[in-house]
Amino acid sequence: MVSLRERIKYFFSASVYSVLSSAVFVVLLFAVTLPAINSTARIGKNESVKVAIHNAYSMVKYLYDESQEGKITEAQAKLHAKNLLQALRFDGKNYFFVSDKNLNVVAHGADPYKVGNNMAKYQDGKGTFLYKEFLKIGLEKGEGQLTYYRALKKEGDVIEKTSYIKYFEPWGWVIGTGVYLDDVNVAVFEAKKSTLIGLMICVAIALGLSLWNAHSMYANFIAPIKSVIRNLKQEYVELERIANNINSSSRQILDVSSKQTDSVDNVAAAITEIKSMVDSTRDNADRSSGLAKHTANISNESKEKILRLVQSFDIIKKDNEEVIQVIRDNSVQLNDISNTINDIQEKTEVISDIVFQTKLLSFNASVEAARAGEHGKGFSVVAEEIGGLAKVSGESAIEIATIIDESTRRVKELTDMTTKTVENLVQVTEKDLLEGQKLMADCRDALEELVGQSMESSSMCNEILGALSEQENGIADVNTSINTLNESQWQLKSSQESSAREVEDLVKKSEQIKTAVEKLEKIAA
């Protein structure tokens, strides 16, 4: 059995080890926090530069807006902005600078004599063309940060500096400012130094307190042990009460676990039903997708047929134009025939005049033959024959004239009717063809829209199928989780039953603690 002195010695050693462990922990903590301090300082510096630029940009924009509203001229606004940026400072000594698209200095808070100088060839300590890079950032990104190296007077020495610029597009100004990172390094060094001193003081205080505490406990160990014994006598009673409460709570948890297991079973049944509904929806979506694709195919075929029909309409239109042209040519020929008949009619009138003259001559010959007596009888017979022929010729001429008049009238009526019919036919045919072409175009547009909608419907069905697949995966995950939860419930129930048995053992052990405390009390006395 370990003696009391050995236990105190062991406790004292443990206290020393605890202090040393705390010291090691503090050292490790300091090593871990150093990069964080450095990073935080740099981020804070960068953010301060960014905020300063945004403030300066806001003031320039305010002056620009004033000029746009007519309160001041644009030249006055630029002059105010230039003077403001040259005088503006942040963090005490940090200044602003402005350049334009041609890399000319517009304003410079540190060196006003640079205003008007072209900085196209200006380089930093490592050969970077700064103002070109500033303009590049402004034009490409609108704003951004650039780290570069400023050359010192001592040859070969450079110092790291970071600048933040923002491009003011209305005037083509690149507004910028910057800070030296050695200021950050100094601040980080001071922070590290303060942190290290604080941690060392904490370690020293902790070590002193631990040693003083160990000495006090060693000097007053017996009295506290007696106090602990008295407390133990009270605590084991409380322990017994807590054990009984835990036992009661364990039984309640068992009841709740049983009810929760039933609820999990109900949820599992509901999930199974939902999965069935999802499967049904998936089948419907598959059928809808197939119908949409089939509709799209039919629409494409119909579109091709409509295009062929439009081509047929074009052929019909061309043939119709040829037929109309033939009819017009025939109408022209009928007009020519009518003109020929008119010519014949004119010749017939000439013949009628000749017949009339022949009759007149025959009559005069008959008169002269009668005057001649016997000597004129033969001539009289000839005159009568000539008069008879003239009469027959006159009747034939009249009949021909009548026929010609009737033919002329019919040809004219036929020509007029043909012309009118052709004109009406042309108008109706052209109108029907135009309406047919328009109708075909409307059908083609409608089919194209139907094809587009069918493809969109098919795409939506595919999206629904994808969503259903994801939902099925989710349901499978839920089923897995429910099964896991169900197993966990059974394990929890088993654990609770085991805990109940352990609580009963705890009650028994509290009785044993009571006996041990009584013995310890006798030893301490």
Short mmCIF file of C-alpha atoms in Angstrom, two decimals:
data_model
loop_
_atom_site.label_atom_id
_atom_site.label_comp_id
_atom_site.label_asym_id
_atom_site.label_seq_id
_atom_site.Cartn_x
_atom_site.Cartn_y
_atom_site.Cartn_z
CA MET A 1 0.00 0.00 0.00
CA VAL A 2 1.38 3.49 -0.98
CA SER A 3 2.24 5.70 1.99
CA LEU A 4 0.80 9.19 2.47
CA ARG A 5 4.25 10.84 2.05
CA GLU A 6 4.79 9.07 -1.27
CA ARG A 7 1.39 10.25 -2.49
CA ILE A 8 2.25 13.86 -1.57
CA LYS A 9 5.60 13.56 -3.34
CA TYR A 10 3.84 12.15 -6.38
CA PHE A 11 1.34 15.03 -6.34
CA PHE A 12 4.15 17.60 -6.11
CA SER A 13 5.96 16.03 -9.10
CA ALA A 14 2.70 16.02 -11.07
CA SER A 15 2.28 19.74 -10.33
CA VAL A 16 5.78 20.47 -11.67
CA TYR A 17 5.10 18.40 -14.77
CA SER A 18 1.82 20.28 -15.24
CA VAL A 19 3.63 23.63 -15.10
CA LEU A 20 6.27 22.43 -17.57
CA SER A 21 3.54 21.13 -19.89
CA SER A 22 1.82 24.50 -19.69
CA ALA A 23 5.09 26.20 -20.60
CA VAL A 24 5.55 23.92 -23.61
CA PHE A 25 1.94 24.60 -24.65
CA VAL A 26 2.51 28.36 -24.39
CA VAL A 27 5.66 28.11 -26.53
CA LEU A 28 3.80 26.08 -29.16
CA LEU A 29 0.90 28.54 -29.03
CA PHE A 30 3.32 31.41 -29.59
CA ALA A 31 4.89 29.60 -32.57
CA VAL A 32 1.46 28.98 -34.09
CA THR A 33 0.19 32.53 -33.57
CA LEU A 34 3.25 34.22 -35.11
CA PRO A 35 2.16 33.60 -38.75
CA ALA A 36 -1.39 34.60 -37.85
CA ILE A 37 -0.14 37.89 -36.37
CA ASN A 38 1.91 38.58 -39.50
CA SER A 39 -0.99 37.68 -41.83
CA THR A 40 -3.49 39.71 -39.82
CA ALA A 41 -1.22 42.75 -39.85
CA ARG A 42 -0.75 42.54 -43.62
CA ILE A 43 -4.47 42.04 -44.26
CA GLY A 44 -5.30 44.98 -42.02
CA LYS A 45 -2.81 47.19 -43.85
CA ASN A 46 -4.14 46.14 -47.25
CA GLU A 47 -7.73 46.77 -46.17
CA SER A 48 -6.84 50.23 -44.84
CA VAL A 49 -5.28 51.12 -48.22
CA LYS A 50 -8.35 49.79 -50.06
CA VAL A 51 -10.75 51.75 -47.83
CA ALA A 52 -8.67 54.93 -48.32
CA ILE A 53 -8.82 54.54 -52.12
CA HIS A 54 -12.59 53.96 -52.04
CA ASN A 55 -13.04 57.12 -49.96
CA ALA A 56 -10.91 59.16 -52.37
CA TYR A 57 -12.79 57.65 -55.33
CA SER A 58 -16.12 58.62 -53.73
CA MET A 59 -14.98 62.24 -53.36
CA VAL A 60 -13.87 62.39 -57.02
CA LYS A 61 -17.17 60.86 -58.14
CA TYR A 62 -19.07 63.40 -56.03
CA LEU A 63 -17.28 66.28 -57.82
CA TYR A 64 -17.95 64.59 -61.17
CA ASP A 65 -21.67 64.28 -60.36
CA GLU A 66 -21.72 67.97 -59.36
CA SER A 67 -20.33 68.87 -62.79
CA GLN A 68 -22.84 66.62 -64.54
CA GLU A 69 -25.69 68.35 -62.71
CA GLY A 70 -24.35 71.73 -63.89
CA LYS A 71 -23.49 73.03 -60.43
CA ILE A 72 -19.84 73.44 -61.46
CA THR A 73 -17.94 73.01 -64.71
CA GLU A 74 -16.01 69.84 -65.44
CA ALA A 75 -12.75 71.80 -65.41
CA GLN A 76 -13.58 73.13 -61.95
CA ALA A 77 -14.48 69.63 -60.79
CA LYS A 78 -11.14 68.24 -62.04
CA LEU A 79 -9.22 71.09 -60.39
CA HIS A 80 -11.00 70.57 -57.04
CA ALA A 81 -10.39 66.82 -57.26
CA LYS A 82 -6.70 67.34 -58.08
CA ASN A 83 -6.17 69.76 -55.17
CA LEU A 84 -8.14 67.52 -52.82
CA LEU A 85 -6.13 64.38 -53.68
CA GLN A 86 -2.81 66.22 -53.38
CA ALA A 87 -3.72 67.43 -49.88
CA LEU A 88 -5.44 64.24 -48.70
CA ARG A 89 -3.59 61.91 -46.29
CA PHE A 90 -4.39 58.78 -44.30
CA ASP A 91 -2.59 57.16 -41.36
CA GLY A 92 -0.70 60.43 -40.91
CA LYS A 93 1.80 60.44 -43.78
CA ASN A 94 0.46 58.23 -46.59
CA TYR A 95 -0.49 60.21 -49.73
CA PHE A 96 -2.43 59.74 -53.00
CA PHE A 97 -1.34 59.98 -56.63
CA VAL A 98 -3.26 60.21 -59.94
CA SER A 99 -2.23 59.50 -63.54
CA ASP A 100 -4.15 59.50 -66.84
CA LYS A 101 -4.36 57.09 -69.79
CA ASN A 102 -1.24 58.63 -71.32
CA LEU A 103 0.69 57.90 -68.09
CA ASN A 104 0.97 61.61 -67.27
CA VAL A 105 0.90 62.55 -63.58
CA VAL A 106 -2.30 64.49 -62.75
CA ALA A 107 -1.75 64.81 -58.99
CA HIS A 108 0.94 63.66 -56.55
CA GLY A 109 0.59 64.21 -52.80
CA ALA A 110 4.27 63.58 -51.98
CA ASP A 111 5.89 65.45 -54.89
CA PRO A 112 3.66 68.07 -56.62
CA TYR A 113 6.53 68.85 -59.03
CA LYS A 114 5.88 65.52 -60.75
CA VAL A 115 2.51 66.80 -62.01
CA GLY A 116 2.58 66.85 -65.82
CA ASN A 117 5.53 64.43 -66.07
CA ASN A 118 5.13 61.34 -68.23
CA MET A 119 5.85 58.17 -66.21
CA ALA A 120 5.82 55.65 -69.07
CA LYS A 121 9.47 54.72 -68.42
CA TYR A 122 9.35 54.94 -64.62
CA GLN A 123 10.51 51.63 -63.02
CA ASP A 124 10.69 50.30 -59.50
CA GLY A 125 13.78 48.83 -57.85
CA LYS A 126 13.35 45.55 -59.79
CA GLY A 127 12.56 46.97 -63.24
CA THR A 128 8.74 46.93 -63.17
CA PHE A 129 7.09 49.75 -65.17
CA LEU A 130 4.82 50.87 -62.34
CA TYR A 131 2.51 53.32 -64.04
CA LYS A 132 1.98 50.94 -66.97
CA GLU A 133 1.01 48.20 -64.49
CA PHE A 134 -1.30 50.65 -62.65
CA LEU A 135 -3.07 51.52 -65.93
CA LYS A 136 -3.28 47.84 -66.93
CA ILE A 137 -4.99 46.92 -63.64
CA GLY A 138 -7.39 49.86 -64.00
CA LEU A 139 -8.40 49.06 -67.58
CA GLU A 140 -8.69 45.29 -67.11
CA LYS A 141 -10.09 44.97 -63.57
CA GLY A 142 -11.26 48.45 -62.60
CA GLU A 143 -9.33 48.23 -59.34
CA GLY A 144 -6.66 46.08 -57.75
CA GLN A 145 -3.48 45.77 -55.72
CA LEU A 146 0.17 45.73 -56.83
CA THR A 147 3.23 44.93 -54.69
CA TYR A 148 6.55 46.30 -55.89
CA TYR A 149 9.98 47.41 -54.61
CA ARG A 150 11.00 51.01 -54.08
CA ALA A 151 14.72 51.72 -54.53
CA LEU A 152 16.48 53.48 -51.64
CA LYS A 153 19.23 56.04 -51.95
CA LYS A 154 21.78 53.41 -50.94
CA GLU A 155 22.66 51.54 -54.11
CA GLY A 156 21.26 48.01 -54.31
CA ASP A 157 18.83 48.38 -51.40
CA VAL A 158 15.08 48.13 -52.06
CA ILE A 159 12.08 48.24 -49.77
CA GLU A 160 8.80 46.40 -50.34
CA LYS A 161 5.72 48.54 -50.93
CA THR A 162 2.10 47.72 -51.82
CA SER A 163 -0.30 50.05 -53.66
CA TYR A 164 -4.01 49.87 -54.37
CA ILE A 165 -5.45 51.65 -57.42
CA LYS A 166 -8.97 52.29 -58.73
CA TYR A 167 -9.83 53.50 -62.23
CA PHE A 168 -12.20 56.51 -62.61
CA GLU A 169 -13.48 55.91 -66.14
CA PRO A 170 -15.28 59.25 -66.89
CA TRP A 171 -11.98 61.17 -66.69
CA GLY A 172 -9.61 58.29 -67.45
CA TRP A 173 -7.87 58.73 -64.08
CA VAL A 174 -5.91 56.03 -62.26
CA ILE A 175 -6.24 56.92 -58.55
CA GLY A 176 -3.77 55.18 -56.25
CA THR A 177 -2.04 55.12 -52.89
CA GLY A 178 0.35 52.80 -51.11
CA VAL A 179 2.15 51.88 -47.90
CA TYR A 180 5.60 50.53 -47.09
CA LEU A 181 5.47 46.97 -45.80
CA ASP A 182 8.38 47.60 -43.44
CA ASP A 183 5.84 49.47 -41.28
CA VAL A 184 3.89 46.22 -41.15
CA ASN A 185 7.02 44.29 -40.23
CA VAL A 186 7.78 46.74 -37.39
CA ALA A 187 4.21 46.43 -36.11
CA VAL A 188 4.42 42.63 -36.35
CA PHE A 189 7.74 42.63 -34.46
CA GLU A 190 6.29 44.76 -31.67
CA ALA A 191 3.23 42.51 -31.51
CA LYS A 192 5.44 39.41 -31.34
CA LYS A 193 7.59 41.01 -28.67
CA SER A 194 4.59 42.00 -26.54
CA THR A 195 3.01 38.58 -26.99
CA LEU A 196 6.22 36.75 -26.01
CA ILE A 197 6.70 38.92 -22.90
CA GLY A 198 3.09 38.37 -21.88
CA LEU A 199 3.36 34.62 -22.35
CA MET A 200 6.61 34.48 -20.34
CA ILE A 201 4.98 36.42 -17.51
CA CYS A 202 2.01 34.02 -17.59
CA VAL A 203 4.37 31.01 -17.43
CA ALA A 204 6.27 32.53 -14.49
CA ILE A 205 3.06 33.31 -12.61
CA ALA A 206 1.68 29.84 -13.31
CA LEU A 207 4.92 28.21 -12.13
CA GLY A 208 4.98 30.28 -8.92
CA LEU A 209 1.34 29.59 -8.17
CA SER A 210 1.80 25.87 -8.78
CA LEU A 211 4.83 25.68 -6.47
CA TRP A 212 3.09 27.71 -3.77
CA ASN A 213 -0.02 25.60 -4.11
CA ALA A 214 1.99 22.38 -3.87
CA HIS A 215 3.78 23.63 -0.75
CA SER A 216 0.52 24.72 0.88
CA MET A 217 -1.12 21.41 0.08
CA TYR A 218 1.86 19.55 1.49
CA ALA A 219 1.74 21.61 4.70
CA ASN A 220 -1.99 21.31 5.13
CA PHE A 221 -2.61 17.93 3.56
CA ILE A 222 -4.06 16.17 6.58
CA ALA A 223 -6.69 18.80 7.37
CA PRO A 224 -8.03 18.82 3.82
CA ILE A 225 -8.13 15.02 3.82
CA LYS A 226 -10.40 15.10 6.83
CA SER A 227 -12.52 17.69 5.13
CA VAL A 228 -12.63 15.51 2.03
CA ILE A 229 -13.71 12.56 4.12
CA ARG A 230 -16.56 14.60 5.57
CA ASN A 231 -17.52 15.71 2.10
CA LEU A 232 -17.34 12.15 0.83
CA LYS A 233 -19.76 11.08 3.50
CA GLN A 234 -22.19 13.67 2.18
CA GLU A 235 -21.40 12.97 -1.47
CA TYR A 236 -21.99 9.24 -1.40
CA VAL A 237 -25.55 9.93 -0.17
CA GLU A 238 -25.96 12.36 -3.07
CA LEU A 239 -24.38 9.78 -5.36
CA GLU A 240 -26.93 7.22 -4.32
CA ARG A 241 -29.75 9.68 -5.00
CA ILE A 242 -28.29 10.54 -8.43
CA ALA A 243 -27.90 6.85 -9.26
CA ASN A 244 -31.57 6.28 -8.49
CA ASN A 245 -32.52 9.27 -10.64
CA ILE A 246 -30.35 7.98 -13.47
CA ASN A 247 -32.00 4.60 -13.16
CA SER A 248 -35.44 6.23 -13.47
CA SER A 249 -34.30 8.35 -16.40
CA SER A 250 -32.86 5.30 -18.14
CA ARG A 251 -36.21 3.57 -17.95
CA GLN A 252 -37.94 6.64 -19.37
CA ILE A 253 -35.38 6.76 -22.18
CA LEU A 254 -36.10 3.11 -22.93
CA ASP A 255 -39.80 3.94 -23.29
CA VAL A 256 -39.04 6.92 -25.54
CA SER A 257 -36.65 4.80 -27.62
CA SER A 258 -39.37 2.22 -28.17
CA LYS A 259 -41.80 4.91 -29.31
CA GLN A 260 -39.14 6.46 -31.56
CA THR A 261 -38.46 3.05 -33.09
CA ASP A 262 -42.15 2.81 -34.00
CA SER A 263 -42.00 6.30 -35.53
CA VAL A 264 -38.94 5.32 -37.56
CA ASP A 265 -40.83 2.29 -38.88
CA ASN A 266 -43.73 4.55 -39.93
CA VAL A 267 -41.34 6.93 -41.67
CA ALA A 268 -39.71 4.01 -43.48
CA ALA A 269 -43.13 2.90 -44.73
CA ALA A 270 -43.90 6.43 -45.92
CA ILE A 271 -40.53 6.62 -47.72
CA THR A 272 -41.31 3.32 -49.47
CA GLU A 273 -44.64 4.75 -50.67
CA ILE A 274 -42.90 7.94 -51.85
CA LYS A 275 -40.36 5.83 -53.77
CA SER A 276 -43.25 4.02 -55.48
CA MET A 277 -44.77 7.39 -56.47
CA VAL A 278 -41.39 8.56 -57.78
CA ASP A 279 -41.05 5.38 -59.87
CA SER A 280 -44.54 5.98 -61.31
CA THR A 281 -43.67 9.60 -62.07
CA ARG A 282 -40.45 8.47 -63.73
CA ASP A 283 -42.39 6.06 -65.98
CA ASN A 284 -44.81 8.86 -66.95
CA ALA A 285 -41.88 11.18 -67.64
CA ASP A 286 -40.28 8.50 -69.84
CA ARG A 287 -43.51 8.15 -71.82
CA SER A 288 -43.87 11.95 -72.08
CA SER A 289 -40.31 12.23 -73.33
CA GLY A 290 -40.96 9.53 -75.94
CA LEU A 291 -44.17 11.24 -77.09
CA ALA A 292 -42.38 14.58 -77.31
CA LYS A 293 -39.63 13.06 -79.45
CA HIS A 294 -42.25 11.30 -81.64
CA THR A 295 -44.15 14.59 -82.02
CA ALA A 296 -40.92 16.34 -82.98
CA ASN A 297 -40.20 13.66 -85.63
CA ILE A 298 -43.73 13.93 -87.07
CA SER A 299 -43.46 17.73 -87.05
CA ASN A 300 -40.16 17.54 -88.92
CA GLU A 301 -41.71 15.20 -91.51
CA SER A 302 -44.71 17.53 -91.85
CA LYS A 303 -42.35 20.46 -92.21
CA GLU A 304 -40.55 18.67 -95.05
CA LYS A 305 -43.90 17.90 -96.74
CA ILE A 306 -44.95 21.54 -96.36
CA LEU A 307 -41.70 22.62 -97.98
CA ARG A 308 -42.34 20.22 -100.88
CA LEU A 309 -45.91 21.56 -101.13
CA VAL A 310 -44.55 25.12 -101.25
CA GLN A 311 -42.26 24.03 -104.07
CA SER A 312 -45.29 22.49 -105.83
CA PHE A 313 -47.15 25.79 -105.41
CA ASP A 314 -44.23 27.56 -107.03
CA ILE A 315 -44.33 25.11 -109.95
CA ILE A 316 -48.12 25.56 -110.26
CA LYS A 317 -47.68 29.32 -110.19
CA LYS A 318 -45.09 29.09 -112.94
CA ASP A 319 -47.30 26.77 -115.07
CA ASN A 320 -50.30 29.01 -114.45
CA GLU A 321 -48.33 32.02 -115.62
CA GLU A 322 -47.40 30.11 -118.78
CA VAL A 323 -51.08 29.15 -119.41
CA ILE A 324 -52.17 32.74 -118.83
CA GLN A 325 -49.51 33.90 -121.26
CA VAL A 326 -50.80 31.41 -123.90
CA ILE A 327 -54.36 32.65 -123.35
CA ARG A 328 -53.17 36.22 -123.72
CA ASP A 329 -51.37 35.25 -126.94
CA ASN A 330 -54.60 33.61 -128.23
CA SER A 331 -56.49 36.77 -127.33
CA VAL A 332 -53.99 38.76 -129.37
CA GLN A 333 -54.47 36.32 -132.29
CA LEU A 334 -58.26 36.72 -132.00
CA ASN A 335 -57.79 40.45 -132.20
CA ASP A 336 -55.70 39.89 -135.33
CA ILE A 337 -58.49 37.70 -136.80
CA SER A 338 -61.01 40.42 -135.95
CA ASN A 339 -58.86 42.95 -137.74
CA THR A 340 -58.61 40.60 -140.78
CA ILE A 341 -62.40 40.20 -140.82
CA ASN A 342 -62.73 43.97 -140.72
CA ASP A 343 -60.44 44.16 -143.74
CA ILE A 344 -62.62 41.55 -145.54
CA GLN A 345 -65.68 43.60 -144.63
CA GLU A 346 -64.11 46.67 -146.17
CA LYS A 347 -63.33 44.67 -149.37
CA THR A 348 -66.90 43.37 -149.39
CA GLU A 349 -68.17 46.94 -149.27
CA VAL A 350 -65.97 47.71 -152.27
CA ILE A 351 -67.47 44.69 -154.09
CA SER A 352 -70.96 45.97 -153.21
CA ASP A 353 -70.08 49.33 -154.72
CA ILE A 354 -68.79 47.58 -157.86
CA VAL A 355 -72.03 45.53 -158.07
CA PHE A 356 -74.04 48.74 -157.73
CA GLN A 357 -72.04 50.36 -160.50
CA THR A 358 -72.44 47.21 -162.63
CA LYS A 359 -76.22 47.34 -162.15
CA LEU A 360 -76.24 50.97 -163.09
CA LEU A 361 -74.18 50.27 -166.21
CA SER A 362 -76.46 47.31 -167.07
CA PHE A 363 -79.49 49.58 -166.74
CA ASN A 364 -77.91 52.23 -168.93
CA ALA A 365 -76.96 49.53 -171.48
CA SER A 366 -80.56 48.27 -171.55
CA VAL A 367 -81.80 51.82 -172.14
CA GLU A 368 -79.34 52.30 -175.00
CA ALA A 369 -80.25 48.87 -176.47
CA ALA A 370 -83.93 49.82 -176.45
CA ARG A 371 -83.11 53.00 -178.27
CA ALA A 372 -81.15 51.03 -180.89
CA GLY A 373 -84.12 48.79 -181.70
CA GLU A 374 -83.36 45.61 -183.60
CA HIS A 375 -79.69 46.37 -183.60
CA GLY A 376 -79.57 46.58 -179.89
CA LYS A 377 -81.40 43.35 -179.00
CA GLY A 378 -78.24 41.31 -178.64
CA PHE A 379 -76.69 43.98 -176.54
CA SER A 380 -79.87 44.10 -174.44
CA VAL A 381 -79.62 40.37 -173.75
CA VAL A 382 -76.03 40.81 -172.64
CA ALA A 383 -77.03 43.74 -170.48
CA GLU A 384 -79.75 41.66 -168.83
CA GLU A 385 -77.28 38.84 -168.16
CA ILE A 386 -74.84 41.32 -166.72
CA GLY A 387 -77.61 42.83 -164.59
CA GLY A 388 -78.59 39.33 -163.42
CA LEU A 389 -75.00 38.54 -162.50
CA ALA A 390 -74.72 41.90 -160.78
CA LYS A 391 -77.87 41.14 -158.84
CA VAL A 392 -76.58 37.74 -157.79
CA SER A 393 -73.22 39.27 -156.92
CA GLY A 394 -74.94 41.98 -154.90
CA GLU A 395 -77.02 39.43 -153.00
CA SER A 396 -73.87 37.37 -152.35
CA ALA A 397 -72.03 40.49 -151.23
CA ILE A 398 -74.89 41.36 -148.88
CA GLU A 399 -74.91 37.80 -147.54
CA ILE A 400 -71.11 37.89 -147.12
CA ALA A 401 -71.37 41.24 -145.36
CA THR A 402 -74.03 39.82 -143.05
CA ILE A 403 -71.85 36.79 -142.28
CA ILE A 404 -68.83 39.02 -141.77
CA ASP A 405 -70.80 41.29 -139.41
CA GLU A 406 -71.98 38.28 -137.44
CA SER A 407 -68.44 36.82 -137.35
CA THR A 408 -67.00 40.18 -136.33
CA ARG A 409 -69.55 40.49 -133.56
CA ARG A 410 -68.90 36.95 -132.32
CA VAL A 411 -65.12 37.35 -132.53
CA LYS A 412 -65.36 40.64 -130.63
CA GLU A 413 -67.62 39.09 -127.99
CA LEU A 414 -65.30 36.09 -127.74
CA THR A 415 -62.27 38.38 -127.49
CA ASP A 416 -63.88 40.58 -124.85
CA MET A 417 -65.14 37.57 -122.88
CA THR A 418 -61.77 35.82 -123.17
CA THR A 419 -59.91 38.95 -122.07
CA LYS A 420 -62.25 39.51 -119.15
CA THR A 421 -62.16 35.82 -118.18
CA VAL A 422 -58.38 35.79 -118.41
CA GLU A 423 -58.09 38.92 -116.28
CA ASN A 424 -60.48 37.48 -113.65
CA LEU A 425 -58.68 34.15 -113.78
CA VAL A 426 -55.32 35.88 -113.37
CA GLN A 427 -56.57 37.90 -110.39
CA VAL A 428 -58.24 34.90 -108.71
CA THR A 429 -55.30 32.60 -109.44
CA GLU A 430 -52.74 35.09 -108.16
CA LYS A 431 -54.87 35.75 -105.06
CA ASP A 432 -55.31 32.00 -104.41
CA LEU A 433 -51.61 31.37 -104.95
CA LEU A 434 -50.65 34.19 -102.59
CA GLU A 435 -53.10 32.93 -99.95
CA GLY A 436 -51.82 29.38 -100.46
CA GLN A 437 -48.21 30.49 -100.10
CA LYS A 438 -49.08 32.53 -97.01
CA LEU A 439 -50.97 29.56 -95.57
CA MET A 440 -48.01 27.28 -96.29
CA ALA A 441 -45.66 29.80 -94.65
CA ASP A 442 -47.96 29.94 -91.59
CA CYS A 443 -48.03 26.13 -91.50
CA ARG A 444 -44.25 26.01 -91.78
CA ASP A 445 -43.85 28.57 -88.95
CA ALA A 446 -46.39 26.69 -86.81
CA LEU A 447 -44.56 23.42 -87.42
CA GLU A 448 -41.21 25.03 -86.60
CA GLU A 449 -42.70 26.36 -83.36
CA LEU A 450 -44.20 22.91 -82.69
CA VAL A 451 -40.78 21.33 -83.28
CA GLY A 452 -39.18 23.83 -80.89
CA GLN A 453 -41.84 23.23 -78.25
CA SER A 454 -41.51 19.48 -78.70
CA MET A 455 -37.74 19.68 -78.25
CA GLU A 456 -38.23 21.94 -75.23
CA SER A 457 -40.79 19.49 -73.83
CA SER A 458 -38.35 16.64 -74.41
CA SER A 459 -35.59 18.63 -72.68
CA MET A 460 -37.89 19.37 -69.73
CA CYS A 461 -38.78 15.67 -69.52
CA ASN A 462 -35.07 14.85 -69.45
CA GLU A 463 -34.59 17.41 -66.68
CA ILE A 464 -37.50 15.84 -64.79
CA LEU A 465 -35.90 12.43 -65.26
CA GLY A 466 -32.61 13.80 -63.94
CA ALA A 467 -34.38 15.35 -60.96
CA LEU A 468 -36.21 12.08 -60.34
CA SER A 469 -32.89 10.22 -60.46
CA GLU A 470 -31.49 12.61 -57.87
CA GLN A 471 -34.67 12.19 -55.84
CA GLU A 472 -34.31 8.42 -56.04
CA ASN A 473 -30.73 8.74 -54.84
CA GLY A 474 -31.96 11.00 -52.03
CA ILE A 475 -34.66 8.50 -51.09
CA ALA A 476 -32.06 5.74 -51.11
CA ASP A 477 -29.89 7.85 -48.82
CA VAL A 478 -32.91 8.49 -46.58
CA ASN A 479 -33.64 4.76 -46.49
CA THR A 480 -30.04 4.09 -45.56
CA SER A 481 -30.21 6.78 -42.88
CA ILE A 482 -33.46 5.36 -41.54
CA ASN A 483 -32.00 1.87 -41.42
CA THR A 484 -28.95 3.27 -39.66
CA LEU A 485 -31.21 5.20 -37.29
CA ASN A 486 -33.23 2.07 -36.65
CA GLU A 487 -30.08 0.13 -35.85
CA SER A 488 -28.94 3.03 -33.66
CA GLN A 489 -32.27 2.91 -31.83
CA TRP A 490 -31.83 -0.76 -31.10
CA GLN A 491 -28.25 -0.16 -30.04
CA LEU A 492 -29.40 2.75 -27.87
CA LYS A 493 -32.06 0.57 -26.33
CA SER A 494 -29.50 -2.11 -25.64
CA SER A 495 -27.13 0.52 -24.23
CA GLN A 496 -29.87 1.90 -21.99
CA GLU A 497 -30.62 -1.54 -20.67
CA SER A 498 -26.91 -2.02 -20.04
CA SER A 499 -26.80 1.42 -18.39
CA ALA A 500 -29.67 0.46 -16.13
CA ARG A 501 -27.74 -2.56 -14.99
CA GLU A 502 -24.63 -0.42 -14.47
CA VAL A 503 -26.67 2.07 -12.41
CA GLU A 504 -27.76 -0.74 -10.18
CA ASP A 505 -24.10 -1.68 -9.82
CA LEU A 506 -23.38 1.99 -9.08
CA VAL A 507 -25.85 1.92 -6.21
CA LYS A 508 -24.14 -1.12 -4.82
CA LYS A 509 -20.72 0.50 -5.22
CA SER A 510 -21.96 3.62 -3.39
CA GLU A 511 -22.55 1.36 -0.41
CA GLN A 512 -19.01 0.09 -0.78
CA ILE A 513 -17.76 3.71 -0.93
CA LYS A 514 -19.62 4.36 2.31
CA THR A 515 -17.79 1.50 3.98
CA ALA A 516 -14.42 2.67 2.52
CA VAL A 517 -15.01 6.23 3.77
CA GLU A 518 -15.72 4.96 7.26
CA LYS A 519 -12.45 3.02 7.19
CA LEU A 520 -10.56 6.07 5.80
CA GLU A 521 -12.04 8.18 8.56
CA LYS A 522 -10.70 5.78 11.12
CA ILE A 523 -7.23 5.89 9.44
CA ALA A 524 -7.17 9.71 9.33
CA ALA A 525 -8.20 9.88 12.96
#
